[in-house]
Amino acid sequence: MLKDIYGNHVSTSSRAALAKFDQALRQIRTYHGDPIATLDAALEHDPQFALANVTRAMVLAQVTDAMFADEVQRSLRAAAPGAMNDRERGHFAGAMAWAEGRFNESTSIFGRIAQENPRDVLALQNAHVGCFFTGRQFDLRDWPLQTMRAHKHGDESWHAILGMAAFGLEECGDYARAEALGVEAIDAESTDAWAAHAVAHVHEMRGNVEEGVGWLEGTADGWSTDCGFAYHNWWHLGLLHLDRLDHKAALKLYDERVRPKNDANVVLEMLDASAMLWRLHLEGVDTGDRFERLARVWEQKAEDGIYAFNDLHAIMAFLGAGRMGDAERTLKAMRLAAEGKTDNAAMTSEIGLPLAEGFIAFAAGRNVEAVEKIARVRGMAQRFGGSHAQRDVLALTALQAAIRGGMQSTAEAFAAERLAHKPQSPWAQRLSRQAKNASAGARAAAN
Ligand SMILES: [Fe+2]
């Protein structure tokens, strides 16, 4: 039986198909190239290659975009009759679970595959991404750490294990170890977009603005070309510019790197676009017609209701564009999704809906309601996925609502928390002053 680049047995007898599959594994590992096209090429050589079909399904499923649902199902149907060993059957079960909206079960299945087969980097990656989407921070950290035992310096997989461990460590607040492993990963493989990203997160969380800018600009040659994740690393650079209060640089990055094509409908890119514009909007920066241009694309996904984290970001775009009707349309779809049986139903009812209602209240000027709804779930919002840096938009919105609503103590509380985490950030310092001034203003108005 043939083996893949990591040494796992695969159920194909076609060396040509395996060569393409291996190439796809490399692309998936560094987020470069087009793994779907490469998997299609593998399947041309061996249409019965079940794991290639399953992997194709999983790559598309984890985009969390309803427009791929039929294609995911087609790939899974194509995989079903093919020969599979136990490990490959695990992949099939994991992909089926994800496709059916059982995100946690899928994530656990892939995590278990990686425990049993620590050389299965693909399973670990599927588990890792699943942890990210479901807010399983400890598994995000621990599964890569467990897997390190089967990889060593010099293996082509080494950087990927380090990069995943680095991101998991960062999300668990272990910044020093996260940075060390992330830097080592980039030393081993400069194209590893995920490892570069993990270190960017460390700088973001510590508020090390200048170091973060230096890191991303210094590593960009490795991760910025032909990379399906580059827009997100550029988004992180934009966040650091926001911390510097350099709104012009953030907008330039938005236009050139995060959202270069107005009609692009890549949902993960649209999330970052919404998140960047919303932060600028909170700061009162004129973003021109960017919200409207973005809302025109979110419009097509307004009622998908497959992942609450996406829905909230659609709502941000609609609110920023002044499209209250579309925001309400998404809210209605979320209420419907909350009644379902998928994991997203729980994510939506527990976290997504209160946040969506809070953001809509904020846009309508109902600041006290906005603070109440956001603050109530913010501390457990990892349950609907994303990173600390992404969910920071919740704290920023609640803080602005508290300032505008004259909730002096609450505004100062959010601002103090921010400054404690990011003492060097000019933005955090300014928000702290604004919170104090708002309090003074509110006190003066009350007397
Ligand atoms: Fe990130």
Tab-separated table of C-alpha atoms and ligand atoms in Angstrom:
chain	number	residue	atom	x	y	z
A	1	MET	CA	0.000	0.000	0.000
A	2	LEU	CA	1.277	3.454	-0.902
A	3	LYS	CA	2.014	6.093	1.723
A	4	ASP	CA	1.533	9.862	1.687
A	5	ILE	CA	4.336	12.352	2.369
A	6	TYR	CA	3.833	11.975	6.123
A	7	GLY	CA	4.025	8.159	6.006
A	8	ASN	CA	0.307	7.369	6.290
A	9	HIS	CA	-1.092	4.479	4.209
A	10	VAL	CA	-3.472	5.666	1.513
A	11	SER	CA	-5.989	3.645	-0.482
A	12	THR	CA	-4.915	4.375	-4.010
A	13	SER	CA	-2.711	2.338	-6.292
A	14	SER	CA	-2.053	5.260	-8.594
A	15	ARG	CA	1.326	6.887	-7.991
A	16	ALA	CA	0.271	9.799	-10.187
A	17	ALA	CA	-2.849	10.377	-8.053
A	18	LEU	CA	-0.763	10.139	-4.889
A	19	ALA	CA	1.753	12.678	-6.208
A	20	LYS	CA	-1.078	15.153	-6.714
A	21	PHE	CA	-2.583	14.328	-3.326
A	22	ASP	CA	0.794	14.945	-1.690
A	23	GLN	CA	1.011	18.258	-3.476
A	24	ALA	CA	-2.429	19.166	-2.104
A	25	LEU	CA	-1.279	18.219	1.411
A	26	ARG	CA	1.617	20.650	1.042
A	27	GLN	CA	-0.692	23.385	-0.227
A	28	ILE	CA	-3.142	22.839	2.629
A	29	ARG	CA	-0.258	22.859	5.108
A	30	THR	CA	0.984	26.303	4.099
A	31	TYR	CA	-2.292	27.767	2.738
A	32	HIS	CA	-0.709	28.240	-0.668
A	33	GLY	CA	-1.960	27.474	-4.171
A	34	ASP	CA	-5.291	25.880	-5.051
A	35	PRO	CA	-5.679	22.540	-3.253
A	36	ILE	CA	-9.087	21.943	-4.841
A	37	ALA	CA	-7.596	22.067	-8.338
A	38	THR	CA	-4.782	19.783	-7.200
A	39	LEU	CA	-7.193	17.293	-5.616
A	40	ASP	CA	-9.227	17.350	-8.831
A	41	ALA	CA	-6.053	16.439	-10.692
A	42	ALA	CA	-5.484	13.554	-8.254
A	43	LEU	CA	-9.034	12.367	-8.860
A	44	GLU	CA	-8.507	12.435	-12.615
A	45	HIS	CA	-5.766	9.864	-12.123
A	46	ASP	CA	-7.856	7.806	-9.688
A	47	PRO	CA	-11.557	8.698	-9.470
A	48	GLN	CA	-11.993	6.066	-6.728
A	49	PHE	CA	-9.433	7.731	-4.433
A	50	ALA	CA	-11.760	8.179	-1.450
A	51	LEU	CA	-9.482	10.282	0.765
A	52	ALA	CA	-8.936	12.750	-2.078
A	53	ASN	CA	-12.713	13.164	-2.361
A	54	VAL	CA	-13.107	13.444	1.421
A	55	THR	CA	-10.303	16.002	1.628
A	56	ARG	CA	-11.895	17.982	-1.182
A	57	ALA	CA	-15.173	17.980	0.751
A	58	MET	CA	-13.494	19.021	3.987
A	59	VAL	CA	-11.517	21.894	2.439
A	60	LEU	CA	-14.754	23.275	1.019
A	61	ALA	CA	-16.858	22.546	4.122
A	62	GLN	CA	-14.520	24.396	6.458
A	63	VAL	CA	-14.939	27.554	4.394
A	64	THR	CA	-18.306	27.771	6.219
A	65	ASP	CA	-20.142	29.049	3.178
A	66	ALA	CA	-23.550	27.636	2.202
A	67	MET	CA	-22.722	28.064	-1.482
A	68	PHE	CA	-20.406	25.028	-1.270
A	69	ALA	CA	-22.920	22.748	0.460
A	70	ASP	CA	-23.952	20.879	-2.703
A	71	GLU	CA	-20.373	20.449	-3.836
A	72	VAL	CA	-19.384	19.100	-0.420
A	73	GLN	CA	-22.189	16.544	-0.644
A	74	ARG	CA	-21.152	15.561	-4.180
A	75	SER	CA	-17.583	14.906	-3.041
A	76	LEU	CA	-18.776	12.873	-0.070
A	77	ARG	CA	-21.080	10.809	-2.281
A	78	ALA	CA	-18.169	10.203	-4.638
A	79	ALA	CA	-15.998	9.102	-1.721
A	80	ALA	CA	-18.493	6.692	-0.150
A	81	PRO	CA	-18.020	3.633	-2.401
A	82	GLY	CA	-14.203	3.907	-2.514
A	83	ALA	CA	-11.860	1.648	-0.562
A	84	MET	CA	-10.777	3.160	2.775
A	85	ASN	CA	-8.594	2.008	5.634
A	86	ASP	CA	-9.597	2.775	9.236
A	87	ARG	CA	-7.852	6.126	9.264
A	88	GLU	CA	-9.481	7.171	5.999
A	89	ARG	CA	-12.880	6.026	7.248
A	90	GLY	CA	-12.298	8.334	10.197
A	91	HIS	CA	-11.735	11.214	7.784
A	92	PHE	CA	-14.942	10.311	5.988
A	93	ALA	CA	-16.915	10.276	9.248
A	94	GLY	CA	-15.363	13.581	10.305
A	95	ALA	CA	-16.208	15.234	7.008
A	96	MET	CA	-19.772	13.881	7.096
A	97	ALA	CA	-20.232	15.263	10.596
A	98	TRP	CA	-18.978	18.704	9.573
A	99	ALA	CA	-21.128	18.733	6.430
A	100	GLU	CA	-24.173	17.914	8.542
A	101	GLY	CA	-23.471	20.764	10.954
A	102	ARG	CA	-22.056	18.629	13.784
A	103	PHE	CA	-18.941	20.774	14.066
A	104	ASN	CA	-17.908	19.580	17.508
A	105	GLU	CA	-18.315	15.916	16.690
A	106	SER	CA	-16.322	16.405	13.493
A	107	THR	CA	-13.579	18.227	15.367
A	108	SER	CA	-13.376	15.474	17.962
A	109	ILE	CA	-13.220	12.780	15.281
A	110	PHE	CA	-10.284	14.498	13.574
A	111	GLY	CA	-8.602	15.114	16.927
A	112	ARG	CA	-8.877	11.414	17.745
A	113	ILE	CA	-7.456	10.458	14.338
A	114	ALA	CA	-4.459	12.679	15.062
A	115	GLN	CA	-3.999	11.099	18.494
A	116	GLU	CA	-4.019	7.623	16.976
A	117	ASN	CA	-2.051	8.657	13.886
A	118	PRO	CA	0.251	11.485	14.952
A	119	ARG	CA	1.812	11.611	11.471
A	120	ASP	CA	-1.577	12.502	9.997
A	121	VAL	CA	-0.991	16.250	9.654
A	122	LEU	CA	-4.145	16.658	7.598
A	123	ALA	CA	-6.323	15.249	10.393
A	124	LEU	CA	-4.575	17.513	12.875
A	125	GLN	CA	-5.192	20.517	10.647
A	126	ASN	CA	-8.872	19.649	10.251
A	127	ALA	CA	-9.117	19.279	14.022
A	128	HIS	CA	-7.222	22.531	14.574
A	129	VAL	CA	-9.422	24.519	12.214
A	130	GLY	CA	-12.463	22.878	13.798
A	131	CYS	CA	-11.274	23.977	17.240
A	132	PHE	CA	-10.920	27.502	15.898
A	133	PHE	CA	-14.463	27.539	14.548
A	134	THR	CA	-15.922	26.105	17.737
A	135	GLY	CA	-13.840	27.964	20.329
A	136	ARG	CA	-12.115	24.869	21.754
A	137	GLN	CA	-9.042	26.734	22.886
A	138	PHE	CA	-7.425	23.977	24.933
A	139	ASP	CA	-7.763	21.408	22.170
A	140	LEU	CA	-6.477	24.045	19.755
A	141	ARG	CA	-3.312	24.105	21.830
A	142	ASP	CA	-3.051	20.546	23.103
A	143	TRP	CA	-3.627	18.427	20.004
A	144	PRO	CA	-0.649	19.978	18.166
A	145	LEU	CA	1.448	19.650	21.329
A	146	GLN	CA	0.495	15.961	21.585
A	147	THR	CA	1.434	15.431	17.954
A	148	MET	CA	4.910	16.932	18.280
A	149	ARG	CA	6.157	13.593	19.603
A	150	ALA	CA	5.937	12.118	16.129
A	151	HIS	CA	7.693	14.940	14.260
A	152	LYS	CA	11.150	16.369	14.471
A	153	HIS	CA	13.283	19.189	13.223
A	154	GLY	CA	14.086	18.501	9.574
A	155	ASP	CA	10.744	16.800	8.807
A	156	GLU	CA	8.781	18.718	6.227
A	157	SER	CA	5.812	18.656	8.619
A	158	TRP	CA	7.741	20.182	11.523
A	159	HIS	CA	6.900	23.820	10.814
A	160	ALA	CA	3.185	23.065	10.552
A	161	ILE	CA	3.046	21.318	13.922
A	162	LEU	CA	4.964	24.203	15.484
A	163	GLY	CA	2.719	26.767	13.815
A	164	MET	CA	-0.458	25.106	15.055
A	165	ALA	CA	0.956	24.699	18.551
A	166	ALA	CA	1.981	28.359	18.476
A	167	PHE	CA	-1.514	29.526	17.618
A	168	GLY	CA	-3.091	27.289	20.253
A	169	LEU	CA	-0.657	28.534	22.878
A	170	GLU	CA	-1.403	32.132	21.909
A	171	GLU	CA	-5.157	31.625	22.192
A	172	CYS	CA	-4.560	30.177	25.674
A	173	GLY	CA	-2.502	33.233	26.670
A	174	ASP	CA	0.912	31.545	26.694
A	175	TYR	CA	2.490	34.265	24.593
A	176	ALA	CA	6.180	33.573	25.226
A	177	ARG	CA	6.007	29.932	24.155
A	178	ALA	CA	3.689	30.820	21.281
A	179	GLU	CA	6.149	33.358	19.935
A	180	ALA	CA	9.121	31.007	20.306
A	181	LEU	CA	7.421	28.153	18.436
A	182	GLY	CA	6.005	30.462	15.763
A	183	VAL	CA	9.391	32.004	15.062
A	184	GLU	CA	10.969	28.539	14.908
A	185	ALA	CA	8.279	27.464	12.446
A	186	ILE	CA	9.012	30.390	10.148
A	187	ASP	CA	12.728	29.682	10.384
A	188	ALA	CA	11.944	26.150	9.204
A	189	GLU	CA	9.471	27.179	6.489
A	190	SER	CA	9.122	30.829	5.576
A	191	THR	CA	5.922	30.247	3.575
A	192	ASP	CA	3.951	28.992	6.594
A	193	ALA	CA	1.176	31.585	6.662
A	194	TRP	CA	-0.407	30.056	9.783
A	195	ALA	CA	2.791	30.236	11.832
A	196	ALA	CA	3.422	33.842	10.783
A	197	HIS	CA	-0.156	34.507	11.804
A	198	ALA	CA	0.314	32.951	15.243
A	199	VAL	CA	3.160	35.345	16.013
A	200	ALA	CA	1.126	38.279	14.676
A	201	HIS	CA	-1.545	37.309	17.214
A	202	VAL	CA	1.001	37.385	20.014
A	203	HIS	CA	1.965	40.950	19.127
A	204	GLU	CA	-1.681	41.927	18.749
A	205	MET	CA	-2.620	40.583	22.170
A	206	ARG	CA	0.357	42.150	23.907
A	207	GLY	CA	-0.179	45.464	22.125
A	208	ASN	CA	3.374	45.304	20.788
A	209	VAL	CA	2.440	47.420	17.832
A	210	GLU	CA	5.848	48.212	16.357
A	211	GLU	CA	7.157	44.676	16.819
A	212	GLY	CA	4.024	43.292	15.208
A	213	VAL	CA	4.308	45.569	12.189
A	214	GLY	CA	7.974	44.607	11.853
A	215	TRP	CA	7.150	40.900	12.095
A	216	LEU	CA	4.419	40.928	9.470
A	217	GLU	CA	6.276	43.181	7.054
A	218	GLY	CA	9.455	41.182	7.592
A	219	THR	CA	7.840	37.805	6.874
A	220	ALA	CA	5.411	38.902	4.131
A	221	ASP	CA	7.653	37.716	1.300
A	222	GLY	CA	7.055	34.171	2.521
A	223	TRP	CA	3.284	34.215	2.996
A	224	SER	CA	1.922	36.921	0.718
A	225	THR	CA	2.220	35.364	-2.748
A	226	ASP	CA	-0.316	32.840	-4.085
A	227	CYS	CA	-1.584	32.385	-0.535
A	228	GLY	CA	-5.243	31.888	0.365
A	229	PHE	CA	-4.616	33.232	3.856
A	230	ALA	CA	-2.603	36.358	3.004
A	231	TYR	CA	-5.608	38.685	3.251
A	232	HIS	CA	-5.979	37.682	6.915
A	233	ASN	CA	-2.353	38.379	7.753
A	234	TRP	CA	-2.715	41.755	6.009
A	235	TRP	CA	-5.840	42.300	8.110
A	236	HIS	CA	-3.689	41.732	11.207
A	237	LEU	CA	-1.271	44.350	9.939
A	238	GLY	CA	-4.282	46.645	9.530
A	239	LEU	CA	-5.260	46.020	13.169
A	240	LEU	CA	-1.782	47.080	14.251
A	241	HIS	CA	-2.133	50.255	12.187
A	242	LEU	CA	-5.414	50.899	13.993
A	243	ASP	CA	-3.605	50.520	17.308
A	244	ARG	CA	-1.157	53.147	16.055
A	245	LEU	CA	-4.155	55.368	15.161
A	246	ASP	CA	-2.956	55.300	11.552
A	247	HIS	CA	-6.378	55.036	9.954
A	248	LYS	CA	-5.053	56.020	6.549
A	249	ALA	CA	-2.656	53.063	6.484
A	250	ALA	CA	-5.442	50.736	7.660
A	251	LEU	CA	-7.726	51.924	4.851
A	252	LYS	CA	-4.937	51.548	2.306
A	253	LEU	CA	-4.379	47.949	3.409
A	254	TYR	CA	-8.112	47.346	3.271
A	255	ASP	CA	-8.265	48.582	-0.317
A	256	GLU	CA	-5.111	46.923	-1.564
A	257	ARG	CA	-4.766	43.706	0.425
A	258	VAL	CA	-7.802	42.766	2.496
A	259	ARG	CA	-10.532	43.654	0.013
A	260	PRO	CA	-8.907	44.350	-3.357
A	261	LYS	CA	-11.908	43.053	-5.349
A	262	ASN	CA	-15.315	44.462	-4.490
A	263	ASP	CA	-17.229	41.516	-5.870
A	264	ALA	CA	-15.107	38.741	-4.315
A	265	ASN	CA	-17.443	36.446	-2.388
A	266	VAL	CA	-14.899	34.554	-0.279
A	267	VAL	CA	-16.661	34.553	3.068
A	268	LEU	CA	-13.528	34.497	5.249
A	269	GLU	CA	-12.199	37.538	3.416
A	270	MET	CA	-15.573	39.267	3.780
A	271	LEU	CA	-15.454	38.652	7.536
A	272	ASP	CA	-12.170	40.493	7.788
A	273	ALA	CA	-13.470	43.287	5.599
A	274	SER	CA	-16.523	43.768	7.835
A	275	ALA	CA	-14.377	43.610	10.952
A	276	MET	CA	-11.925	46.218	9.675
A	277	LEU	CA	-14.572	48.643	8.466
A	278	TRP	CA	-16.568	48.268	11.681
A	279	ARG	CA	-13.546	49.186	13.799
A	280	LEU	CA	-12.976	52.279	11.631
A	281	HIS	CA	-16.681	53.085	11.856
A	282	LEU	CA	-16.524	52.914	15.661
A	283	GLU	CA	-13.678	55.425	15.513
A	284	GLY	CA	-15.791	57.761	13.390
A	285	VAL	CA	-13.537	57.368	10.342
A	286	ASP	CA	-15.169	58.123	6.980
A	287	THR	CA	-14.997	54.843	5.067
A	288	GLY	CA	-16.681	56.204	1.937
A	289	ASP	CA	-18.828	53.697	0.098
A	290	ARG	CA	-16.833	50.677	1.243
A	291	PHE	CA	-19.597	49.358	3.538
A	292	GLU	CA	-22.114	49.613	0.728
A	293	ARG	CA	-19.824	47.790	-1.695
A	294	LEU	CA	-19.247	45.064	0.877
A	295	ALA	CA	-22.924	44.823	1.819
A	296	ARG	CA	-23.787	44.157	-1.832
A	297	VAL	CA	-21.850	40.883	-1.603
A	298	TRP	CA	-22.996	39.951	1.919
A	299	GLU	CA	-26.536	40.411	0.601
A	300	GLN	CA	-26.257	37.031	-1.163
A	301	LYS	CA	-25.410	35.316	2.126
A	302	ALA	CA	-27.729	37.305	4.399
A	303	GLU	CA	-30.048	34.404	5.118
A	304	ASP	CA	-27.615	31.473	5.081
A	305	GLY	CA	-27.738	30.899	8.832
A	306	ILE	CA	-25.028	28.234	8.827
A	307	TYR	CA	-22.516	29.918	11.116
A	308	ALA	CA	-23.417	32.653	13.594
A	309	PHE	CA	-19.957	34.224	13.481
A	310	ASN	CA	-20.473	34.914	9.760
A	311	ASP	CA	-23.975	36.241	10.372
A	312	LEU	CA	-22.739	38.835	12.858
A	313	HIS	CA	-20.165	40.043	10.352
A	314	ALA	CA	-22.828	40.300	7.646
A	315	ILE	CA	-24.844	42.420	10.070
A	316	MET	CA	-21.857	44.715	10.672
A	317	ALA	CA	-21.616	45.367	6.928
A	318	PHE	CA	-25.356	45.995	6.647
A	319	LEU	CA	-25.407	48.343	9.622
A	320	GLY	CA	-22.363	50.227	8.369
A	321	ALA	CA	-24.068	50.643	4.992
A	322	GLY	CA	-27.241	51.877	6.687
A	323	ARG	CA	-29.163	48.836	5.446
A	324	MET	CA	-31.259	48.173	8.540
A	325	GLY	CA	-33.666	46.021	6.515
A	326	ASP	CA	-30.890	43.623	5.527
A	327	ALA	CA	-29.599	43.493	9.111
A	328	GLU	CA	-33.111	42.549	10.258
A	329	ARG	CA	-33.276	39.957	7.461
A	330	THR	CA	-30.122	38.280	8.794
A	331	LEU	CA	-31.429	38.540	12.347
A	332	LYS	CA	-34.592	36.731	11.276
A	333	ALA	CA	-32.514	34.003	9.597
A	334	MET	CA	-30.490	33.649	12.792
A	335	ARG	CA	-33.664	33.224	14.855
A	336	LEU	CA	-34.700	30.454	12.495
A	337	ALA	CA	-31.227	28.859	12.646
A	338	ALA	CA	-31.350	28.957	16.447
A	339	GLU	CA	-34.304	26.556	16.360
A	340	GLY	CA	-32.386	23.899	14.419
A	341	LYS	CA	-30.449	20.908	15.644
A	342	THR	CA	-26.973	21.729	14.348
A	343	ASP	CA	-24.138	23.027	16.507
A	344	ASN	CA	-24.734	26.381	14.898
A	345	ALA	CA	-28.203	26.454	16.461
A	346	ALA	CA	-26.626	26.509	19.917
A	347	MET	CA	-23.928	28.984	18.844
A	348	THR	CA	-26.617	31.235	17.451
A	349	SER	CA	-29.038	31.101	20.357
A	350	GLU	CA	-26.399	31.412	23.085
A	351	ILE	CA	-23.970	33.881	21.509
A	352	GLY	CA	-24.796	35.029	17.987
A	353	LEU	CA	-28.302	36.337	18.609
A	354	PRO	CA	-27.584	38.452	21.703
A	355	LEU	CA	-24.607	39.957	19.871
A	356	ALA	CA	-26.553	40.606	16.676
A	357	GLU	CA	-29.298	42.278	18.711
A	358	GLY	CA	-26.677	44.266	20.590
A	359	PHE	CA	-25.006	45.508	17.410
A	360	ILE	CA	-28.366	46.441	15.886
A	361	ALA	CA	-29.272	48.298	19.098
A	362	PHE	CA	-25.946	50.151	18.908
A	363	ALA	CA	-26.606	51.226	15.323
A	364	ALA	CA	-30.057	52.449	16.365
A	365	GLY	CA	-28.561	54.500	19.203
A	366	ARG	CA	-29.961	52.254	21.943
A	367	ASN	CA	-26.614	52.210	23.694
A	368	VAL	CA	-27.645	50.860	27.071
A	369	GLU	CA	-29.352	47.890	25.424
A	370	ALA	CA	-26.279	47.377	23.230
A	371	VAL	CA	-23.959	47.257	26.232
A	372	GLU	CA	-26.245	44.906	28.140
A	373	LYS	CA	-26.583	42.449	25.259
A	374	ILE	CA	-22.911	42.412	24.275
A	375	ALA	CA	-21.438	42.444	27.778
A	376	ARG	CA	-23.626	39.578	28.917
A	377	VAL	CA	-22.156	37.065	26.461
A	378	ARG	CA	-18.782	38.537	25.581
A	379	GLY	CA	-16.904	36.485	28.181
A	380	MET	CA	-18.123	33.213	26.682
A	381	ALA	CA	-18.242	34.314	23.049
A	382	GLN	CA	-15.442	31.905	22.113
A	383	ARG	CA	-18.293	29.394	21.874
A	384	PHE	CA	-19.214	30.859	18.506
A	385	GLY	CA	-15.651	30.668	17.268
A	386	GLY	CA	-13.025	33.064	16.009
A	387	SER	CA	-9.921	34.326	17.758
A	388	HIS	CA	-9.495	36.732	20.661
A	389	ALA	CA	-8.345	39.341	18.153
A	390	GLN	CA	-11.449	38.877	16.020
A	391	ARG	CA	-13.805	38.934	18.992
A	392	ASP	CA	-12.151	42.123	20.219
A	393	VAL	CA	-14.748	43.854	18.062
A	394	LEU	CA	-17.262	42.946	20.783
A	395	ALA	CA	-15.321	44.791	23.475
A	396	LEU	CA	-14.721	47.771	21.198
A	397	THR	CA	-18.412	48.044	20.340
A	398	ALA	CA	-19.505	47.670	23.947
A	399	LEU	CA	-16.980	50.323	24.988
A	400	GLN	CA	-18.229	52.781	22.369
A	401	ALA	CA	-21.834	52.074	23.334
A	402	ALA	CA	-20.966	52.692	26.986
A	403	ILE	CA	-19.256	55.986	26.120
A	404	ARG	CA	-22.140	57.134	23.948
A	405	GLY	CA	-24.713	55.930	26.462
A	406	GLY	CA	-23.060	57.808	29.339
A	407	MET	CA	-22.416	54.568	31.241
A	408	GLN	CA	-19.352	55.980	32.869
A	409	SER	CA	-18.231	53.147	35.096
A	410	THR	CA	-18.802	50.542	32.398
A	411	ALA	CA	-16.898	52.586	29.808
A	412	GLU	CA	-14.000	53.027	32.213
A	413	ALA	CA	-14.059	49.330	33.023
A	414	PHE	CA	-13.755	48.269	29.371
A	415	ALA	CA	-11.086	50.914	28.744
A	416	ALA	CA	-9.098	49.901	31.819
A	417	GLU	CA	-9.158	46.267	30.736
A	418	ARG	CA	-7.849	47.245	27.322
A	419	LEU	CA	-5.070	49.379	28.703
A	420	ALA	CA	-4.047	46.614	31.102
A	421	HIS	CA	-3.591	44.262	28.163
A	422	LYS	CA	-2.087	46.803	25.763
A	423	PRO	CA	-0.354	49.541	27.732
A	424	GLN	CA	1.729	50.600	24.723
A	425	SER	CA	-1.189	50.957	22.330
A	426	PRO	CA	-1.967	54.578	21.411
A	427	TRP	CA	-5.520	53.486	20.579
A	428	ALA	CA	-6.028	51.902	24.007
A	429	GLN	CA	-4.624	55.046	25.619
A	430	ARG	CA	-6.974	57.239	23.626
A	431	LEU	CA	-10.002	55.082	24.417
A	432	SER	CA	-9.113	55.319	28.080
A	433	ARG	CA	-9.098	59.128	27.850
A	434	GLN	CA	-12.372	59.080	25.928
A	435	ALA	CA	-14.001	56.878	28.560
A	436	LYS	CA	-12.903	59.270	31.314
A	437	ASN	CA	-14.063	62.314	29.351
A	438	ALA	CA	-17.376	60.680	28.561
A	439	SER	CA	-17.812	60.006	32.252
A	440	ALA	CA	-17.020	63.606	33.089
A	441	GLY	CA	-19.439	64.730	30.357
A	442	ALA	CA	-22.164	62.429	31.627
A	443	ARG	CA	-21.635	63.627	35.218
A	444	ALA	CA	-21.813	67.279	34.116
A	445	ALA	CA	-25.040	66.585	32.211
A	446	ALA	CA	-26.571	64.848	35.238
A	447	ASN	CA	-25.795	67.716	37.641
B	1	FE	FE	-6.066	35.925	13.073
